[in-house]
Amino acid sequence: EVQLVESGGGLVQPGGSLRLSCTASEFSVSLNYMTWVRQAPGRGLEWVSVIYTSGSTYHADSVKGRFTISRDNHKNTVYLQMNSLRTEDAAVYFCAREEGGYFDLWGQGTLVTVSS
Amino acid sequence: EITMTQPPVTLSISPGERATLSCRASQSVSSNLAWYQQKPDQPPRLLMYGASTRATGVPARFSGSGSGTEFTLTISSLQSEDFAVYYCQQYNNWPWTFGQGTKVEIK
């Protein structure tokens, strides 16, 4: 089955770090644009980061310099390294496959809580 | 950054009735507009892309229209499983941005 499974969420203190993982099944992350989209509790959707097939990466201004997206082709997994976490980063983080700008496959999401 | 607006925040509609959802862009996004459906504790599901092309497996009662700055998602006859939150998303100008969503609730 074609799917994405995220992991790595949890409770972290402000200023802390967390690494999220997204493992794909039945397709290659290296041959697709892979993104992270987040959703704060009771809020809308916010695009966070993308990694292109070329390996180029881009991040939203709100996380630039703090978050890094990467991938491991052998593990068929995409990562989001989140440093210097702020309370406003608390959200469900979804991994998604991007197809020409829209997102055609989503994982179930992993919850990140930032609190002291 | 393009701002996507989705009035109203909530639509109350009876099962079997027609639902018309709106999405407005702060500047033209051509037809580079997608719609998603999200139910509680689930990820978004792609419904429509290119403003009017249904994604795989999406029932024909869903249709999309519009271009430029004004878009509409229509559900011809609401079924119980259609009560959810609907988001639009533009992918014409990076960064891609989403509307705040319209919740379709049972009247």
Tab-separated table of C-alpha atoms in Angstrom:
chain	number	residue	atom	x	y	z
A	1	GLU	CA	0.000	0.000	0.000
A	2	VAL	CA	1.235	3.458	-0.896
A	3	GLN	CA	1.532	5.326	2.376
A	4	LEU	CA	3.512	7.662	4.600
A	5	VAL	CA	4.119	7.005	8.277
A	6	GLU	CA	5.441	9.737	10.546
A	7	SER	CA	7.108	9.318	13.922
A	8	GLY	CA	9.218	11.259	16.358
A	9	GLY	CA	6.751	13.689	17.830
A	10	GLY	CA	6.497	14.333	21.532
A	11	LEU	CA	6.825	16.840	24.334
A	12	VAL	CA	9.818	19.161	24.284
A	13	GLN	CA	10.729	22.266	26.239
A	14	PRO	CA	11.072	25.649	24.534
A	15	GLY	CA	14.534	25.885	23.034
A	16	GLY	CA	14.768	22.120	22.651
A	17	SER	CA	15.149	19.916	19.605
A	18	LEU	CA	13.245	17.099	17.984
A	19	ARG	CA	13.660	15.057	14.818
A	20	LEU	CA	10.620	13.849	12.939
A	21	SER	CA	10.735	10.938	10.526
A	22	CYS	CA	8.498	10.053	7.608
A	23	THR	CA	8.862	6.640	6.019
A	24	ALA	CA	7.324	5.959	2.650
A	25	SER	CA	5.988	2.654	1.346
A	26	GLU	CA	5.535	1.577	-2.247
A	27	PHE	CA	7.214	4.631	-3.757
A	28	SER	CA	10.594	6.357	-3.540
A	29	VAL	CA	11.024	9.593	-1.647
A	30	SER	CA	14.044	10.364	-3.810
A	31	LEU	CA	11.863	10.470	-6.933
A	32	ASN	CA	9.273	12.789	-5.460
A	33	TYR	CA	8.979	16.211	-3.905
A	34	MET	CA	8.438	15.605	-0.204
A	35	THR	CA	7.104	18.168	2.205
A	36	TRP	CA	6.175	18.830	5.790
A	37	VAL	CA	2.937	20.664	6.570
A	38	ARG	CA	1.860	21.523	10.086
A	39	GLN	CA	-1.433	22.242	11.787
A	40	ALA	CA	-1.589	23.971	15.136
A	41	PRO	CA	-4.406	22.778	17.442
A	42	GLY	CA	-7.726	23.986	16.090
A	43	ARG	CA	-6.007	25.917	13.319
A	44	GLY	CA	-5.419	25.703	9.599
A	45	LEU	CA	-2.615	24.226	7.542
A	46	GLU	CA	0.835	25.752	7.133
A	47	TRP	CA	3.467	24.598	4.654
A	48	VAL	CA	6.800	24.156	6.461
A	49	SER	CA	9.518	22.579	4.304
A	50	VAL	CA	10.153	20.807	1.014
A	51	ILE	CA	12.943	18.659	-0.394
A	52	TYR	CA	13.071	18.307	-4.145
A	53	THR	CA	14.299	15.355	-6.170
A	54	SER	CA	17.497	17.325	-6.788
A	55	GLY	CA	18.092	17.513	-3.055
A	56	SER	CA	17.398	21.224	-2.895
A	57	THR	CA	15.512	22.271	0.201
A	58	TYR	CA	13.333	25.224	1.135
A	59	HIS	CA	11.734	26.283	4.379
A	60	ALA	CA	9.019	28.683	5.428
A	61	ASP	CA	10.285	31.981	6.823
A	62	SER	CA	8.776	31.066	10.200
A	63	VAL	CA	11.176	28.121	10.588
A	64	LYS	CA	14.138	29.147	8.448
A	65	GLY	CA	17.422	28.720	10.273
A	66	ARG	CA	15.832	26.451	12.885
A	67	PHE	CA	14.367	23.530	10.892
A	68	THR	CA	16.143	21.342	8.354
A	69	ILE	CA	14.554	18.857	5.996
A	70	SER	CA	16.593	15.945	4.703
A	71	ARG	CA	16.169	12.430	3.389
A	72	ASP	CA	17.815	9.018	3.481
A	73	ASN	CA	17.219	7.306	0.173
A	74	HIS	CA	18.260	3.889	1.456
A	75	LYS	CA	15.758	4.062	4.293
A	76	ASN	CA	13.207	5.741	2.024
A	77	THR	CA	12.676	8.238	4.806
A	78	VAL	CA	12.379	12.003	5.050
A	79	TYR	CA	13.358	13.860	8.206
A	80	LEU	CA	12.592	17.200	9.786
A	81	GLN	CA	15.205	18.321	12.297
A	82	MET	CA	13.655	20.970	14.496
A	83	ASN	CA	15.931	23.070	16.705
A	84	SER	CA	15.316	26.072	18.958
A	85	LEU	CA	11.668	25.088	19.262
A	86	ARG	CA	9.149	27.724	20.253
A	87	THR	CA	5.689	27.397	21.745
A	88	GLU	CA	4.249	28.512	18.412
A	89	ASP	CA	5.822	25.455	16.731
A	90	ALA	CA	3.428	23.175	18.607
A	91	ALA	CA	1.308	21.381	16.017
A	92	VAL	CA	0.547	18.142	14.282
A	93	TYR	CA	3.210	17.712	11.635
A	94	PHE	CA	2.149	15.969	8.457
A	95	CYS	CA	4.463	14.530	5.882
A	96	ALA	CA	3.064	14.827	2.373
A	97	ARG	CA	4.017	14.018	-1.185
A	98	GLU	CA	3.886	17.008	-3.458
A	99	GLU	CA	2.740	16.562	-7.023
A	100	GLY	CA	3.159	19.701	-9.105
A	101	GLY	CA	2.380	21.961	-6.164
A	102	TYR	CA	-0.505	20.153	-4.525
A	103	PHE	CA	-0.314	17.336	-1.990
A	104	ASP	CA	-1.705	14.017	-3.148
A	105	LEU	CA	-0.616	11.739	-0.309
A	106	TRP	CA	-0.512	12.519	3.400
A	107	GLY	CA	0.671	10.678	6.469
A	108	GLN	CA	-1.413	10.462	9.620
A	109	GLY	CA	0.678	13.112	11.344
A	110	THR	CA	2.760	13.301	14.503
A	111	LEU	CA	2.057	15.656	17.388
A	112	VAL	CA	4.700	18.052	18.639
A	113	THR	CA	4.064	19.768	21.959
A	114	VAL	CA	6.338	22.577	23.088
A	115	SER	CA	5.890	23.411	26.731
A	116	SER	CA	7.859	23.859	29.903
B	1	GLU	CA	2.921	35.680	-0.007
B	2	ILE	CA	-0.578	35.050	-1.350
B	3	THR	CA	-3.408	35.101	1.174
B	4	MET	CA	-6.255	32.657	0.674
B	5	THR	CA	-9.618	33.562	2.192
B	6	GLN	CA	-12.507	31.156	2.692
B	7	PRO	CA	-15.742	32.722	3.789
B	8	PRO	CA	-17.722	31.709	5.752
B	9	VAL	CA	-15.967	29.915	8.573
B	10	THR	CA	-18.958	27.570	9.012
B	11	LEU	CA	-21.701	26.430	6.644
B	12	SER	CA	-24.770	24.728	8.085
B	13	ILE	CA	-26.465	22.577	5.476
B	14	SER	CA	-28.974	19.726	5.565
B	15	PRO	CA	-28.114	16.309	4.128
B	16	GLY	CA	-29.146	16.070	0.499
B	17	GLU	CA	-28.792	19.787	-0.104
B	18	ARG	CA	-26.230	21.503	-2.294
B	19	ALA	CA	-23.153	23.056	-0.704
B	20	THR	CA	-21.195	25.871	-2.315
B	21	LEU	CA	-17.839	26.737	-0.769
B	22	SER	CA	-15.823	29.803	-1.709
B	23	CYS	CA	-12.117	30.513	-1.868
B	24	ARG	CA	-10.567	33.847	-2.760
B	25	ALA	CA	-6.908	34.618	-3.514
B	26	SER	CA	-5.265	37.956	-2.776
B	27	GLN	CA	-3.814	37.905	-6.306
B	28	SER	CA	-4.260	35.715	-9.324
B	29	VAL	CA	-3.231	32.080	-8.962
B	30	SER	CA	-4.416	31.120	-12.451
B	31	SER	CA	-5.921	27.620	-12.093
B	32	ASN	CA	-3.279	26.424	-9.641
B	33	LEU	CA	-5.753	25.747	-6.884
B	34	ALA	CA	-6.404	22.586	-4.875
B	35	TRP	CA	-9.147	21.606	-2.447
B	36	TYR	CA	-8.796	19.265	0.517
B	37	GLN	CA	-11.254	17.648	2.884
B	38	GLN	CA	-10.300	17.015	6.498
B	39	LYS	CA	-12.262	15.051	9.067
B	40	PRO	CA	-11.491	15.079	12.810
B	41	ASP	CA	-8.221	13.375	13.712
B	42	GLN	CA	-7.465	12.603	10.090
B	43	PRO	CA	-5.015	14.107	7.618
B	44	PRO	CA	-6.316	16.233	4.762
B	45	ARG	CA	-7.459	14.363	1.687
B	46	LEU	CA	-6.907	15.797	-1.777
B	47	LEU	CA	-10.236	16.386	-3.531
B	48	MET	CA	-9.458	18.654	-6.455
B	49	TYR	CA	-6.470	20.117	-8.263
B	50	GLY	CA	-6.112	22.434	-11.194
B	51	ALA	CA	-9.233	24.103	-9.764
B	52	SER	CA	-11.570	21.605	-11.423
B	53	THR	CA	-9.933	18.168	-11.753
B	54	ARG	CA	-11.148	15.566	-9.285
B	55	ALA	CA	-8.487	13.506	-7.578
B	56	THR	CA	-8.558	9.722	-7.840
B	57	GLY	CA	-11.544	8.191	-6.106
B	58	VAL	CA	-13.376	11.451	-5.418
B	59	PRO	CA	-17.125	11.106	-6.064
B	60	ALA	CA	-18.676	12.973	-8.968
B	61	ARG	CA	-20.888	14.996	-6.607
B	62	PHE	CA	-17.787	17.121	-5.938
B	63	SER	CA	-16.973	19.731	-8.566
B	64	GLY	CA	-14.649	22.695	-8.704
B	65	SER	CA	-14.635	25.875	-10.733
B	66	GLY	CA	-12.990	29.247	-11.045
B	67	SER	CA	-9.692	30.799	-12.045
B	68	GLY	CA	-7.676	33.848	-11.176
B	69	THR	CA	-8.811	34.939	-7.730
B	70	GLU	CA	-12.269	33.403	-7.257
B	71	PHE	CA	-12.904	29.686	-6.813
B	72	THR	CA	-15.807	27.478	-5.836
B	73	LEU	CA	-16.134	23.921	-4.584
B	74	THR	CA	-19.626	22.513	-5.008
B	75	ILE	CA	-21.023	19.384	-3.414
B	76	SER	CA	-24.188	18.644	-5.333
B	77	SER	CA	-26.002	16.608	-2.675
B	78	LEU	CA	-24.441	16.403	0.759
B	79	GLN	CA	-23.927	12.937	2.162
B	80	SER	CA	-23.273	12.200	5.828
B	81	GLU	CA	-19.602	11.520	5.102
B	82	ASP	CA	-19.148	14.983	3.548
B	83	PHE	CA	-19.490	16.875	6.806
B	84	ALA	CA	-15.921	18.023	7.380
B	85	VAL	CA	-13.584	20.984	7.032
B	86	TYR	CA	-12.556	22.021	3.519
B	87	TYR	CA	-9.361	23.877	2.692
B	88	CYS	CA	-8.214	25.505	-0.500
B	89	GLN	CA	-4.530	25.833	-1.371
B	90	GLN	CA	-2.754	27.824	-4.059
B	91	TYR	CA	0.359	26.554	-5.793
B	92	ASN	CA	0.936	29.334	-8.279
B	93	ASN	CA	3.322	31.447	-6.196
B	94	TRP	CA	5.781	30.030	-3.714
B	95	PRO	CA	5.347	29.596	-0.796
B	96	TRP	CA	2.240	27.542	-1.259
B	97	THR	CA	-0.505	28.798	1.049
B	98	PHE	CA	-3.778	27.463	2.424
B	99	GLY	CA	-7.046	29.087	3.305
B	100	GLN	CA	-8.246	28.903	6.892
B	101	GLY	CA	-10.929	26.405	6.014
B	102	THR	CA	-14.711	26.200	5.907
B	103	LYS	CA	-16.439	23.757	8.211
B	104	VAL	CA	-19.505	22.121	6.695
B	105	GLU	CA	-21.785	21.067	9.526
B	106	ILE	CA	-25.150	19.413	9.718
B	107	LYS	CA	-28.077	21.814	9.915
